[in-house]
JSON list of N, CA and C in Angstrom, two decimals:
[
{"chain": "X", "resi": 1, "resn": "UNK", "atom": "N", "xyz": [0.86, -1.18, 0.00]},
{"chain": "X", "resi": 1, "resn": "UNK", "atom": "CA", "xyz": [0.00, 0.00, 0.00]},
{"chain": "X", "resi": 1, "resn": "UNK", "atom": "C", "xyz": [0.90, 1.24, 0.00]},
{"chain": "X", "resi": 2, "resn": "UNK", "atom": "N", "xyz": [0.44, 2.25, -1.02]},
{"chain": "X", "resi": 2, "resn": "UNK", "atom": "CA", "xyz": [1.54, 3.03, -0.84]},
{"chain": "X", "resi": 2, "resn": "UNK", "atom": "C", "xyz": [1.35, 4.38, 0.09]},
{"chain": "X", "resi": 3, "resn": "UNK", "atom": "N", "xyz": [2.28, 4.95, 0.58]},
{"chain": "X", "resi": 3, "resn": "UNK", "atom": "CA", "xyz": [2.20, 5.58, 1.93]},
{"chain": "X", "resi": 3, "resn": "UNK", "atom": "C", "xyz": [1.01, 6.70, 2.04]},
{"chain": "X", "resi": 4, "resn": "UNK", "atom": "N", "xyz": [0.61, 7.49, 0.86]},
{"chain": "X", "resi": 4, "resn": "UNK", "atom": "CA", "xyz": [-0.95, 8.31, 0.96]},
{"chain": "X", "resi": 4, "resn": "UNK", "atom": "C", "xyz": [-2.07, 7.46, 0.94]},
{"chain": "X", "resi": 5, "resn": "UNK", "atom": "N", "xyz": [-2.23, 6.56, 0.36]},
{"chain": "X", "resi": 5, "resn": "UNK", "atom": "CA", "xyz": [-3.49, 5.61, 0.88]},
{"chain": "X", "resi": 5, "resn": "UNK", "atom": "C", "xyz": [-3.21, 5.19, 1.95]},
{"chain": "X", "resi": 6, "resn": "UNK", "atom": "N", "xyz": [-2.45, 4.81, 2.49]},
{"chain": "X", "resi": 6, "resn": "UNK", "atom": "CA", "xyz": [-2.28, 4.37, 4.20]},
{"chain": "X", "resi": 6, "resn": "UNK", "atom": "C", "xyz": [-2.87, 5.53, 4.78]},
{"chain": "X", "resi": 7, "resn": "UNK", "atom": "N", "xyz": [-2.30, 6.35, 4.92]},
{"chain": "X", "resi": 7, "resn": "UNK", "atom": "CA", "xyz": [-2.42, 7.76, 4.96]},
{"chain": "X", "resi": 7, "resn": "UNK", "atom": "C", "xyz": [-4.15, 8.40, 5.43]},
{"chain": "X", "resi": 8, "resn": "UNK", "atom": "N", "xyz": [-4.69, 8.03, 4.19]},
{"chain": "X", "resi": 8, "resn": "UNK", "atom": "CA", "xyz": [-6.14, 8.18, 3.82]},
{"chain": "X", "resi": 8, "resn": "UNK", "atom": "C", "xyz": [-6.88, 7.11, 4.54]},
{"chain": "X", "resi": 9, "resn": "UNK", "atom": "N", "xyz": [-6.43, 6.41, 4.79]},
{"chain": "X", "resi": 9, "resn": "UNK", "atom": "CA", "xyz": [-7.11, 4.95, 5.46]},
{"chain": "X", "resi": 9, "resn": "UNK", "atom": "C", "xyz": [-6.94, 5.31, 7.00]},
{"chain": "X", "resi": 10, "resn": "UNK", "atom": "N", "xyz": [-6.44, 5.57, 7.57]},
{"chain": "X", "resi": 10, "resn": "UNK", "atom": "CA", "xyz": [-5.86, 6.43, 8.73]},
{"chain": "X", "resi": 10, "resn": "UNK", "atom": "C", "xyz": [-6.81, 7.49, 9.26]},
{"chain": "X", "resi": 11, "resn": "UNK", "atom": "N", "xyz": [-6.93, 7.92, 8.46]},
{"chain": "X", "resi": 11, "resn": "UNK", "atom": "CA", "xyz": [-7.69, 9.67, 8.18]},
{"chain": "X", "resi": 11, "resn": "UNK", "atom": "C", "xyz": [-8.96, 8.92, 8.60]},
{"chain": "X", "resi": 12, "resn": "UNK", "atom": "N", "xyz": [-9.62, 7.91, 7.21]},
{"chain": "X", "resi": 12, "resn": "UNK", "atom": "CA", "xyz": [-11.01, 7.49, 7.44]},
{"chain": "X", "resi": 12, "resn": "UNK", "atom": "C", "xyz": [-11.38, 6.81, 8.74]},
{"chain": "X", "resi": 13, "resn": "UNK", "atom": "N", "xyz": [-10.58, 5.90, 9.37]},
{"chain": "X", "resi": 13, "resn": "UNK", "atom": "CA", "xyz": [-10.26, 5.30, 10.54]},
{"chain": "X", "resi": 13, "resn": "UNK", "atom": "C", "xyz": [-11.07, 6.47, 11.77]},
{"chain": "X", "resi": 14, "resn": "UNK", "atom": "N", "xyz": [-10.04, 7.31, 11.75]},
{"chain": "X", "resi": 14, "resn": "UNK", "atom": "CA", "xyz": [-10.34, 8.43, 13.08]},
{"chain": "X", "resi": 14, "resn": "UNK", "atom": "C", "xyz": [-11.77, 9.02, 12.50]},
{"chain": "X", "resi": 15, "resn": "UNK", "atom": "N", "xyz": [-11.78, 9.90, 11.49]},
{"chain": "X", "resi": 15, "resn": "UNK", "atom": "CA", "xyz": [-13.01, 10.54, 11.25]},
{"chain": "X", "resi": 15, "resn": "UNK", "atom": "C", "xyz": [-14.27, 9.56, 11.43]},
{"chain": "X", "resi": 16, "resn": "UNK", "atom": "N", "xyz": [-14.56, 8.21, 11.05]},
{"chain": "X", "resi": 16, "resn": "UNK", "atom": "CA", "xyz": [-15.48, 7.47, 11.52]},
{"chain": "X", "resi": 16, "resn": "UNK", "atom": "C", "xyz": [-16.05, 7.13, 12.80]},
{"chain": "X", "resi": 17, "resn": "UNK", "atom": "N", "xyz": [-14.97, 7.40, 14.12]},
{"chain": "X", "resi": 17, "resn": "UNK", "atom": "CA", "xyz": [-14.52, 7.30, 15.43]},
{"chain": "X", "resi": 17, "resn": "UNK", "atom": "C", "xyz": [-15.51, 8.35, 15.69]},
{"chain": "X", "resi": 18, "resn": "UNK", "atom": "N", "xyz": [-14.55, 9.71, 15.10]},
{"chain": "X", "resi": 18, "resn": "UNK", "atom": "CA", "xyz": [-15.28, 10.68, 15.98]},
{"chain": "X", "resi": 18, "resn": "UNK", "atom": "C", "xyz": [-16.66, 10.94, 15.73]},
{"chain": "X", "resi": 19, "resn": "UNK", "atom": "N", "xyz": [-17.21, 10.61, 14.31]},
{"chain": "X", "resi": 19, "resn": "UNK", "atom": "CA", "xyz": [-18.60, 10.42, 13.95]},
{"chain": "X", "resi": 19, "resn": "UNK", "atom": "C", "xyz": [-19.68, 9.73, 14.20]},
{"chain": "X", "resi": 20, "resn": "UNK", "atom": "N", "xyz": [-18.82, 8.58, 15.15]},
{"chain": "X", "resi": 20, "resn": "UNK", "atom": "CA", "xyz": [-19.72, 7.37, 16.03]},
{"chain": "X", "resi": 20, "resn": "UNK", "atom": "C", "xyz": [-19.66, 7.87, 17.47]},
{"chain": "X", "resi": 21, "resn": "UNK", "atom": "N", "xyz": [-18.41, 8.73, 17.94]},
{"chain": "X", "resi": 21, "resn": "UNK", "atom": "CA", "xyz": [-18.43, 9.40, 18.97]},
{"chain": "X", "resi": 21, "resn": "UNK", "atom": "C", "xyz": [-19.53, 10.25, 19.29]},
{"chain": "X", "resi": 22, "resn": "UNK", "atom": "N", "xyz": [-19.80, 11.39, 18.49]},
{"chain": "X", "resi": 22, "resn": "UNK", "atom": "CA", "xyz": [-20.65, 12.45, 18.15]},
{"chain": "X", "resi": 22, "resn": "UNK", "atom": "C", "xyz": [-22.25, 11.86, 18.66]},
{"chain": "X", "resi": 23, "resn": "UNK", "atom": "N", "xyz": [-22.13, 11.01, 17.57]},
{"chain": "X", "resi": 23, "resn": "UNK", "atom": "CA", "xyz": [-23.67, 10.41, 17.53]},
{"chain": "X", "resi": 23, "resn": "UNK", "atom": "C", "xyz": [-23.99, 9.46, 18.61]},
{"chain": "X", "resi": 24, "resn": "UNK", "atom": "N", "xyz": [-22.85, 9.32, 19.60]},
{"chain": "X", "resi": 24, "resn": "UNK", "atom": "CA", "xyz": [-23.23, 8.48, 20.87]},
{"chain": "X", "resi": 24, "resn": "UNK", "atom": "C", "xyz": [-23.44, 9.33, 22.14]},
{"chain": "X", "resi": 25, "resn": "UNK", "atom": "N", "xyz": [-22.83, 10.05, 21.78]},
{"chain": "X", "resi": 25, "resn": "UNK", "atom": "CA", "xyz": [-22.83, 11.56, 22.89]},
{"chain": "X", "resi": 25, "resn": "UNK", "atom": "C", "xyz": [-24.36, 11.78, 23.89]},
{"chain": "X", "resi": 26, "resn": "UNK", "atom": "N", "xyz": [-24.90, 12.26, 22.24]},
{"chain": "X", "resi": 26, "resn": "UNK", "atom": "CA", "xyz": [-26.13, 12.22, 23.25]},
{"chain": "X", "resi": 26, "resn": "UNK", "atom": "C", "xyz": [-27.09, 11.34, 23.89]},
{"chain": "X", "resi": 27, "resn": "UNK", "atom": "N", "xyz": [-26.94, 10.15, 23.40]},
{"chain": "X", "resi": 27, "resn": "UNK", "atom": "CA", "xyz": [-27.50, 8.96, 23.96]},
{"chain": "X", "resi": 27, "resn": "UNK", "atom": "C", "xyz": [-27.23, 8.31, 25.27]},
{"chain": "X", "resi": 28, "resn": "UNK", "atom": "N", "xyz": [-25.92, 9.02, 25.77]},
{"chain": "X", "resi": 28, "resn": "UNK", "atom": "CA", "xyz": [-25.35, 8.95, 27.12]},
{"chain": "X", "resi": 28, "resn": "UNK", "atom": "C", "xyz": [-25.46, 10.09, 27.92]},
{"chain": "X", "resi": 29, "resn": "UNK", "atom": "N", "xyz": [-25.98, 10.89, 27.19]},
{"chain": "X", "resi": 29, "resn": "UNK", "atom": "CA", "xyz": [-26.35, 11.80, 27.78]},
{"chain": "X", "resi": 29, "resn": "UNK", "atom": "C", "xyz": [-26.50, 11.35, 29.73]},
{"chain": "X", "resi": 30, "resn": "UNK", "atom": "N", "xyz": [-26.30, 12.62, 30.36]},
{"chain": "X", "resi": 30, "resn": "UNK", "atom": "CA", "xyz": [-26.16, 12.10, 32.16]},
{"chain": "X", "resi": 30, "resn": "UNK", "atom": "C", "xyz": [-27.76, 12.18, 32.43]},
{"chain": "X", "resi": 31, "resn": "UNK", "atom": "N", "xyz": [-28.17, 11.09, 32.72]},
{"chain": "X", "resi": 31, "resn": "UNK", "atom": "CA", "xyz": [-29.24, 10.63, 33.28]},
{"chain": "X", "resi": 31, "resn": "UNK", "atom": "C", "xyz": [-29.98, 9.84, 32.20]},
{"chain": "X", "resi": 32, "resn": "UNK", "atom": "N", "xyz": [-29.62, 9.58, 31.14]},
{"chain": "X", "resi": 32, "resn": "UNK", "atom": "CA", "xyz": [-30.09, 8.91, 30.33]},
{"chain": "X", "resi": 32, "resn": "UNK", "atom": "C", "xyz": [-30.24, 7.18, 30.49]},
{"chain": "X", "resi": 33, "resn": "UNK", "atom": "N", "xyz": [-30.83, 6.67, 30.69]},
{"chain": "X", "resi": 33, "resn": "UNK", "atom": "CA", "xyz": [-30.66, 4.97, 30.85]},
{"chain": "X", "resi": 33, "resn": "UNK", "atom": "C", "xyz": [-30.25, 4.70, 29.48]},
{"chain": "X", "resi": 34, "resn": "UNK", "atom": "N", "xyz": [-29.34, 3.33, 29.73]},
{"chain": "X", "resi": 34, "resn": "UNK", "atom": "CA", "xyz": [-28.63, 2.81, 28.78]},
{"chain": "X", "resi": 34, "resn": "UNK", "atom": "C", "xyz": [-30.45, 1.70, 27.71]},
{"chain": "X", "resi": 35, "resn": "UNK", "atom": "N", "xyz": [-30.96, 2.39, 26.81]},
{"chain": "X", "resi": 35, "resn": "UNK", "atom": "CA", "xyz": [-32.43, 1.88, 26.37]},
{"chain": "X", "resi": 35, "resn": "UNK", "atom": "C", "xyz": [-31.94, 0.19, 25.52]},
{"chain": "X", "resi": 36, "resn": "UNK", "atom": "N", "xyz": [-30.44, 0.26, 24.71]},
{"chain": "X", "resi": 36, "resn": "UNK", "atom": "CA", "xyz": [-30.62, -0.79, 23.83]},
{"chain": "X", "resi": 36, "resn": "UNK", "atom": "C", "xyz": [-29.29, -1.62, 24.38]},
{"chain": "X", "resi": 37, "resn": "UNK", "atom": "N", "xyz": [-28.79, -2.63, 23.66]},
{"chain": "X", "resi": 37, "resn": "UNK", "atom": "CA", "xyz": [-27.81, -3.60, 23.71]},
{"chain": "X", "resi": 37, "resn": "UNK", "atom": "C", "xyz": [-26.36, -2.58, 23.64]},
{"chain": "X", "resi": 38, "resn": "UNK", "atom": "N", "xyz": [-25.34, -3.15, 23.29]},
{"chain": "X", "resi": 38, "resn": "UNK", "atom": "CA", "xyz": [-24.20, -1.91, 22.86]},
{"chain": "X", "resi": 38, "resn": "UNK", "atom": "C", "xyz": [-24.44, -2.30, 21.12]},
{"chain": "X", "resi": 39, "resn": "UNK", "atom": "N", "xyz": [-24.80, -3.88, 21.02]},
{"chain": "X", "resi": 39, "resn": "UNK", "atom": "CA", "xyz": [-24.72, -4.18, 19.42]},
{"chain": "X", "resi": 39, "resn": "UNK", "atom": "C", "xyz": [-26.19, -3.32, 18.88]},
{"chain": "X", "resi": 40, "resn": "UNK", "atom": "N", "xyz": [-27.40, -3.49, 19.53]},
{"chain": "X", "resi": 40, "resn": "UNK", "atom": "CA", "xyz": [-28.65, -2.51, 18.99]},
{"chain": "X", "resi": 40, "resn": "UNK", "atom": "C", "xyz": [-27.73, -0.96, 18.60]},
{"chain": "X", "resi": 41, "resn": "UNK", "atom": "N", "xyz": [-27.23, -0.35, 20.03]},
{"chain": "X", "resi": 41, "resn": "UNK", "atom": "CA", "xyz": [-26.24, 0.67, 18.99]},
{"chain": "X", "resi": 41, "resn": "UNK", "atom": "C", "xyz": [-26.12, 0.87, 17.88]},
{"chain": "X", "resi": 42, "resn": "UNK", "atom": "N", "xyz": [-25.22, 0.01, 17.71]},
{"chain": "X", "resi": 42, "resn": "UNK", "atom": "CA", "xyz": [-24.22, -0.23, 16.59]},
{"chain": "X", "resi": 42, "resn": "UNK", "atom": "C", "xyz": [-24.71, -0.38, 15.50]},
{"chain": "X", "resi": 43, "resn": "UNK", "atom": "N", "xyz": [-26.32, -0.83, 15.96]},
{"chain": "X", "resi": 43, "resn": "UNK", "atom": "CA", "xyz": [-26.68, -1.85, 14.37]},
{"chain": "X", "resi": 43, "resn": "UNK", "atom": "C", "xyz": [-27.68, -0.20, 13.69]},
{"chain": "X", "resi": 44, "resn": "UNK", "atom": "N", "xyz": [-28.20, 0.54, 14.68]},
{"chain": "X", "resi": 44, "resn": "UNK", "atom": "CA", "xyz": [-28.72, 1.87, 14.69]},
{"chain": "X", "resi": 44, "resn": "UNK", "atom": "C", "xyz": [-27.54, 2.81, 14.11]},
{"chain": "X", "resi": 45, "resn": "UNK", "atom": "N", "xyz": [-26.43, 3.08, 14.59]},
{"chain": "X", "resi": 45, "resn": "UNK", "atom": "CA", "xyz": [-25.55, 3.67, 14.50]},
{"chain": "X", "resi": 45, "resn": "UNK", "atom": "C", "xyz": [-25.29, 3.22, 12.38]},
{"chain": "X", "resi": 46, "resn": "UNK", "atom": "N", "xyz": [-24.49, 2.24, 11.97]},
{"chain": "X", "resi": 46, "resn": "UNK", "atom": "CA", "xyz": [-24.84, 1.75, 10.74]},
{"chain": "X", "resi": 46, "resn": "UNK", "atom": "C", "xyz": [-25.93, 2.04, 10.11]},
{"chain": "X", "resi": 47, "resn": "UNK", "atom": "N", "xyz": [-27.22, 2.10, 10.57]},
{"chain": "X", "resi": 47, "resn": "UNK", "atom": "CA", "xyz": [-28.60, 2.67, 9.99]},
{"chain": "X", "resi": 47, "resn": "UNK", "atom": "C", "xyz": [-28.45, 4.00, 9.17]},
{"chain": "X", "resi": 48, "resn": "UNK", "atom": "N", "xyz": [-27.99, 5.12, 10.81]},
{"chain": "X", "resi": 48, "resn": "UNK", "atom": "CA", "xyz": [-28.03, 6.55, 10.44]},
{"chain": "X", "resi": 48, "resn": "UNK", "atom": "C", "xyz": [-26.64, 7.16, 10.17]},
{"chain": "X", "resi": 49, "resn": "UNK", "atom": "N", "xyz": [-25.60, 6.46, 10.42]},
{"chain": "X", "resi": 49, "resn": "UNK", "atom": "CA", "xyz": [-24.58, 6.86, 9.66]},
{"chain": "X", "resi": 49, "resn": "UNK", "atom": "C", "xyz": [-23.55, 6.64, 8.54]},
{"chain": "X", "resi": 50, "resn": "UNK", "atom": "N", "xyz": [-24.15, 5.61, 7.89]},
{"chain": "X", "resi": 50, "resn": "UNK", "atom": "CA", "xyz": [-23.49, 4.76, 7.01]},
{"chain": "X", "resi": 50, "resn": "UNK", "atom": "C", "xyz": [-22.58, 3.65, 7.33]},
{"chain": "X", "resi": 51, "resn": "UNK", "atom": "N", "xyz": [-21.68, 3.24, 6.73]},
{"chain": "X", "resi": 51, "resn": "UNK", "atom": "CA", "xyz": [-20.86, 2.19, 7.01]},
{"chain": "X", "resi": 51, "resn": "UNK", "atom": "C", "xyz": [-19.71, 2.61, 7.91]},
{"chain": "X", "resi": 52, "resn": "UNK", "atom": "N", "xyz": [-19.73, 2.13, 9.08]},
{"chain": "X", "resi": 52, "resn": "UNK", "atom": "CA", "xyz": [-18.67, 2.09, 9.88]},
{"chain": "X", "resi": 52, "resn": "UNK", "atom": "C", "xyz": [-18.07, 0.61, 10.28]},
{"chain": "X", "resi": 53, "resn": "UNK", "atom": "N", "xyz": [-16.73, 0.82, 10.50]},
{"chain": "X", "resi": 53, "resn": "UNK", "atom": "CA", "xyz": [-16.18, -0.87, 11.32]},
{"chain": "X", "resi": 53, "resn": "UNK", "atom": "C", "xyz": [-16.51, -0.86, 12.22]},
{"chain": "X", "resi": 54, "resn": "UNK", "atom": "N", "xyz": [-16.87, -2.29, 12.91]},
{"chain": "X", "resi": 54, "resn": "UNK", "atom": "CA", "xyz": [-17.05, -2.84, 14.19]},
{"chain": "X", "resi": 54, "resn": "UNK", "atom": "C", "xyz": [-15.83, -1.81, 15.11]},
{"chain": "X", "resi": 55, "resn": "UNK", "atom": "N", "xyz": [-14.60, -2.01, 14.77]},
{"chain": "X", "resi": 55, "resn": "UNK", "atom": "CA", "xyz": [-13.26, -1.65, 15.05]},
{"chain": "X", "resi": 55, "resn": "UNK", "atom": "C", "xyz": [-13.48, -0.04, 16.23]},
{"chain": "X", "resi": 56, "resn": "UNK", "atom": "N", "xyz": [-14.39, 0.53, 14.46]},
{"chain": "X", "resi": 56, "resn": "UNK", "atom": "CA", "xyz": [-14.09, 1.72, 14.62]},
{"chain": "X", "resi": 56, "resn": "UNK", "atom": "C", "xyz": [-15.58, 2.18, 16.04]},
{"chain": "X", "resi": 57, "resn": "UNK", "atom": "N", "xyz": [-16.57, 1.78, 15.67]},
{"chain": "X", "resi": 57, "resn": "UNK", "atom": "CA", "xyz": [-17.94, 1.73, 16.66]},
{"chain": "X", "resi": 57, "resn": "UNK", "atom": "C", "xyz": [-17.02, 1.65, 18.03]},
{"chain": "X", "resi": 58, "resn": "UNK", "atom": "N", "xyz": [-16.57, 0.17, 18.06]},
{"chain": "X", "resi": 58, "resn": "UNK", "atom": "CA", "xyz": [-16.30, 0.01, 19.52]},
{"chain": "X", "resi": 58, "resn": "UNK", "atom": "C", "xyz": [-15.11, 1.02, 20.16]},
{"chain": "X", "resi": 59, "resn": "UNK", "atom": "N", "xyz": [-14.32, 1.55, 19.29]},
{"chain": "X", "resi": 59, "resn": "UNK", "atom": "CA", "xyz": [-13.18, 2.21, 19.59]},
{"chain": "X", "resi": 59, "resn": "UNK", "atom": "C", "xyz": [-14.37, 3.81, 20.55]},
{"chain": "X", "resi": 60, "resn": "UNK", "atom": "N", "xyz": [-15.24, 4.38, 19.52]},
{"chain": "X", "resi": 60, "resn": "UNK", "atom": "CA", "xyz": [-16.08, 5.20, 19.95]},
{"chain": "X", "resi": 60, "resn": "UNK", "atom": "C", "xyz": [-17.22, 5.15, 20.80]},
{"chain": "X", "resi": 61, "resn": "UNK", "atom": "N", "xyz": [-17.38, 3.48, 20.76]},
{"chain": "X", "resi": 61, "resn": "UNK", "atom": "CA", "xyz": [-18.16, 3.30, 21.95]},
{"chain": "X", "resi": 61, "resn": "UNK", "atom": "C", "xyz": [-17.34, 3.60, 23.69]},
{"chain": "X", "resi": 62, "resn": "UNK", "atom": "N", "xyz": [-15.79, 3.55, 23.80]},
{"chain": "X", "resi": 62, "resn": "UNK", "atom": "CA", "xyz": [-14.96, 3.73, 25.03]},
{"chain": "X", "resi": 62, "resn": "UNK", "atom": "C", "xyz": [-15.16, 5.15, 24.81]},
{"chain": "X", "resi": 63, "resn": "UNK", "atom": "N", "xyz": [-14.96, 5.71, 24.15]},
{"chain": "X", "resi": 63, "resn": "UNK", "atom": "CA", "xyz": [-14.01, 7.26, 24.11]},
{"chain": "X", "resi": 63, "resn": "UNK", "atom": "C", "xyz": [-15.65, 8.00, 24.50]},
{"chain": "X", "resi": 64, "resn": "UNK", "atom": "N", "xyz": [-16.37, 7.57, 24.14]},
{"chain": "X", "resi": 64, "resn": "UNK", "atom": "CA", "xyz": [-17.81, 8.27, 24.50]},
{"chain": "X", "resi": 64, "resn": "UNK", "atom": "C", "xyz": [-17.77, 8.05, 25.82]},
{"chain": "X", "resi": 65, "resn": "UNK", "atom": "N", "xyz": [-17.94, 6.74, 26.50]},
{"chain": "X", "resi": 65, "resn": "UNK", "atom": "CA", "xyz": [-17.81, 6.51, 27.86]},
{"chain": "X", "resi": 65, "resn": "UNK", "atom": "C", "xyz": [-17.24, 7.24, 28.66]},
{"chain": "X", "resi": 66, "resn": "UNK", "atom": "N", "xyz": [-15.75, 7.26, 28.39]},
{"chain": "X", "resi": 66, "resn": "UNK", "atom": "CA", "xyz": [-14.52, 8.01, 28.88]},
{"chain": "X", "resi": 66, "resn": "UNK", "atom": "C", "xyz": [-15.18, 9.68, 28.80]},
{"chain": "X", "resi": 67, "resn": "UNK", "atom": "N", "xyz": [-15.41, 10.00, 28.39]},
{"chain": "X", "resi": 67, "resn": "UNK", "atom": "CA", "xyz": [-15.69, 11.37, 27.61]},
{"chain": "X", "resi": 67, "resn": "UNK", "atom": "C", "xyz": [-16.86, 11.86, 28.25]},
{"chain": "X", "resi": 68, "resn": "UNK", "atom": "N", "xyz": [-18.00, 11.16, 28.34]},
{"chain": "X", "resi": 68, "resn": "UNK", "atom": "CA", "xyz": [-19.25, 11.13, 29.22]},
{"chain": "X", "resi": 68, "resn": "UNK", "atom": "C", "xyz": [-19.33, 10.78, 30.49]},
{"chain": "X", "resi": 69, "resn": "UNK", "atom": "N", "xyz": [-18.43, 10.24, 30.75]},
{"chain": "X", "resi": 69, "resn": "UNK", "atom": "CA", "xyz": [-18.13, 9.96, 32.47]},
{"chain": "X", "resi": 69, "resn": "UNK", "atom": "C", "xyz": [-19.37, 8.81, 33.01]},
{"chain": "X", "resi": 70, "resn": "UNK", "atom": "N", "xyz": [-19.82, 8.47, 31.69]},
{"chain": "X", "resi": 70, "resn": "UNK", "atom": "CA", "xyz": [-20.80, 7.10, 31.93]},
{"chain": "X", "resi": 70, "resn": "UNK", "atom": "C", "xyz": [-20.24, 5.63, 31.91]},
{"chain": "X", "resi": 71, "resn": "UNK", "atom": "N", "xyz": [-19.59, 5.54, 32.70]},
{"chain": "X", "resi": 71, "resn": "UNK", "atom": "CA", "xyz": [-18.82, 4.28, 33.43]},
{"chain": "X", "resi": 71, "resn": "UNK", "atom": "C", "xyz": [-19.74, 2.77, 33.22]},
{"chain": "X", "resi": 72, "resn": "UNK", "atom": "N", "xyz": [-21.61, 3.75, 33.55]},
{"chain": "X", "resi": 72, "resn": "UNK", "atom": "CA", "xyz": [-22.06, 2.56, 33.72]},
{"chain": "X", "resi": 72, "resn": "UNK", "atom": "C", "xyz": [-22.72, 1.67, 32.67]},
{"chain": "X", "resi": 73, "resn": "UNK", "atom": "N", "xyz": [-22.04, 2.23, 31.04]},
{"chain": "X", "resi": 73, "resn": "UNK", "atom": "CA", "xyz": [-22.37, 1.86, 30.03]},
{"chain": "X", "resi": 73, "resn": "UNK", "atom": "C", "xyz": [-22.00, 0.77, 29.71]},
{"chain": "X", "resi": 74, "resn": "UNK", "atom": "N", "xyz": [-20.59, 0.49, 30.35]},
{"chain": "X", "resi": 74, "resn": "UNK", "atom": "CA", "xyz": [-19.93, -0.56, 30.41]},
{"chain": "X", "resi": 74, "resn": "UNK", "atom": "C", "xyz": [-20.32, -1.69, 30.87]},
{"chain": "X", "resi": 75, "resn": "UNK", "atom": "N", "xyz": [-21.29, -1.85, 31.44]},
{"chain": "X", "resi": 75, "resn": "UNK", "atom": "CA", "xyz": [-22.36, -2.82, 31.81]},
{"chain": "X", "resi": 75, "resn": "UNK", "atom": "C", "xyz": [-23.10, -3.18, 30.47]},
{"chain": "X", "resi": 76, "resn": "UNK", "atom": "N", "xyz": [-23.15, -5.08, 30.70]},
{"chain": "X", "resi": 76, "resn": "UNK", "atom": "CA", "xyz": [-24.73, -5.03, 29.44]},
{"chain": "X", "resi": 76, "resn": "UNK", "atom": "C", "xyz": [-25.68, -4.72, 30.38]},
{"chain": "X", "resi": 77, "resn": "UNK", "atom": "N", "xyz": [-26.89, -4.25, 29.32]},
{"chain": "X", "resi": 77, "resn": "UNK", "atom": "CA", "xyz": [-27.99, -4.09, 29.23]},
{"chain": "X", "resi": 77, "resn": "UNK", "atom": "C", "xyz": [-28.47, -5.47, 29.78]},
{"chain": "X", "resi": 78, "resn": "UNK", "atom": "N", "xyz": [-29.42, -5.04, 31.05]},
{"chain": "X", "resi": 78, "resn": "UNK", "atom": "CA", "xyz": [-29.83, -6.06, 31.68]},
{"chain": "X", "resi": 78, "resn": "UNK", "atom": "C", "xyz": [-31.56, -6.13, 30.77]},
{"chain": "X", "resi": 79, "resn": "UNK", "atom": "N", "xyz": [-31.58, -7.60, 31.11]},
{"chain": "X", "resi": 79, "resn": "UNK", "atom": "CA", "xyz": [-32.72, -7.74, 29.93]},
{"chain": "X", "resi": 79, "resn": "UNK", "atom": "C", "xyz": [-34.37, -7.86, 30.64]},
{"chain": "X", "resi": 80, "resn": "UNK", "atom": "N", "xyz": [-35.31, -7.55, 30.33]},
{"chain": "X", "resi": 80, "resn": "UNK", "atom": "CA", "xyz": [-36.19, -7.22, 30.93]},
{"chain": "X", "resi": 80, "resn": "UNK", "atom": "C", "xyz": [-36.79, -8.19, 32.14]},
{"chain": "X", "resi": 81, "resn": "UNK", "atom": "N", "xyz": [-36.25, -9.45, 31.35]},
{"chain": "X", "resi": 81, "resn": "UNK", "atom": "CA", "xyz": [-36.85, -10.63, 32.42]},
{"chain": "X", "resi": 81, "resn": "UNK", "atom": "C", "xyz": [-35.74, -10.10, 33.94]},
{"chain": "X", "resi": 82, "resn": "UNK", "atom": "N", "xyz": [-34.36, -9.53, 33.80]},
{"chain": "X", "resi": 82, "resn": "UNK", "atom": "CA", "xyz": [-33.60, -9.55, 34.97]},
{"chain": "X", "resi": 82, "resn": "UNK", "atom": "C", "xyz": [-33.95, -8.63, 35.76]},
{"chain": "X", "resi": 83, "resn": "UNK", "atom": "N", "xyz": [-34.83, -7.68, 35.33]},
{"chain": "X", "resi": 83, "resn": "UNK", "atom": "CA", "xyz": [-35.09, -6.43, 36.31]},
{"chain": "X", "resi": 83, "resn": "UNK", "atom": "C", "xyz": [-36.23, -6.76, 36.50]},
{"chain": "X", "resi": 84, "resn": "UNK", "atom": "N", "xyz": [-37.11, -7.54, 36.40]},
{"chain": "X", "resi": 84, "resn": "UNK", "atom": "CA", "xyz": [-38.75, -7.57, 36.73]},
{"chain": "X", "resi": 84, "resn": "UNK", "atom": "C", "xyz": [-38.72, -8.25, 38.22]},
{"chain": "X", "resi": 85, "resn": "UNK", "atom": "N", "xyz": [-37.12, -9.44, 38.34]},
{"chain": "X", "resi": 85, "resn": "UNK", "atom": "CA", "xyz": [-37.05, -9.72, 39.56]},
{"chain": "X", "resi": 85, "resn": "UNK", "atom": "C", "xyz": [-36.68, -9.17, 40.93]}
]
């Protein structure tokens, strides 16, 4: 690969990050309950923003966390049968 397409591949890498970042932002919003899976996300996220990598989602799924100070995202989504008990 020669070193400006690396380059460009690089570029697309981060800009996808911060565009999955962006669009996770407010969904973590502070006081927001965590509503879907992290993969429902993702599979939403792909819906409304076009094609992103797994890679790149999950990379922006931390940095949102980190960034939002929502620690408790990091948890799955407990599923309805677990909270009814």
């Amino acid at each position: 690969m020669l070193k400006h397409e690396r380059q460009a591949s690089i570029d697309k890498a981060l800009l996808d990050r911060k565009r999955c970042r962006d669009w996770l932002m407010p969904h973590m919003a502070l006081g927001s309950p965590k509503a879907l899976t992290k993969e429902q996300y993702r599979q939403l996220a792909l819906a409304e923003l076009g094609p992103i990598s797994k890679a790149s989602f999950n990379d922006a799924w931390i940095w949102a966390i980190e960034e939002s100070q929502r620690q408790d995202w990091y948890e799955p989504k407990r599923s309805r049968k677990e909270t009814m008990q």
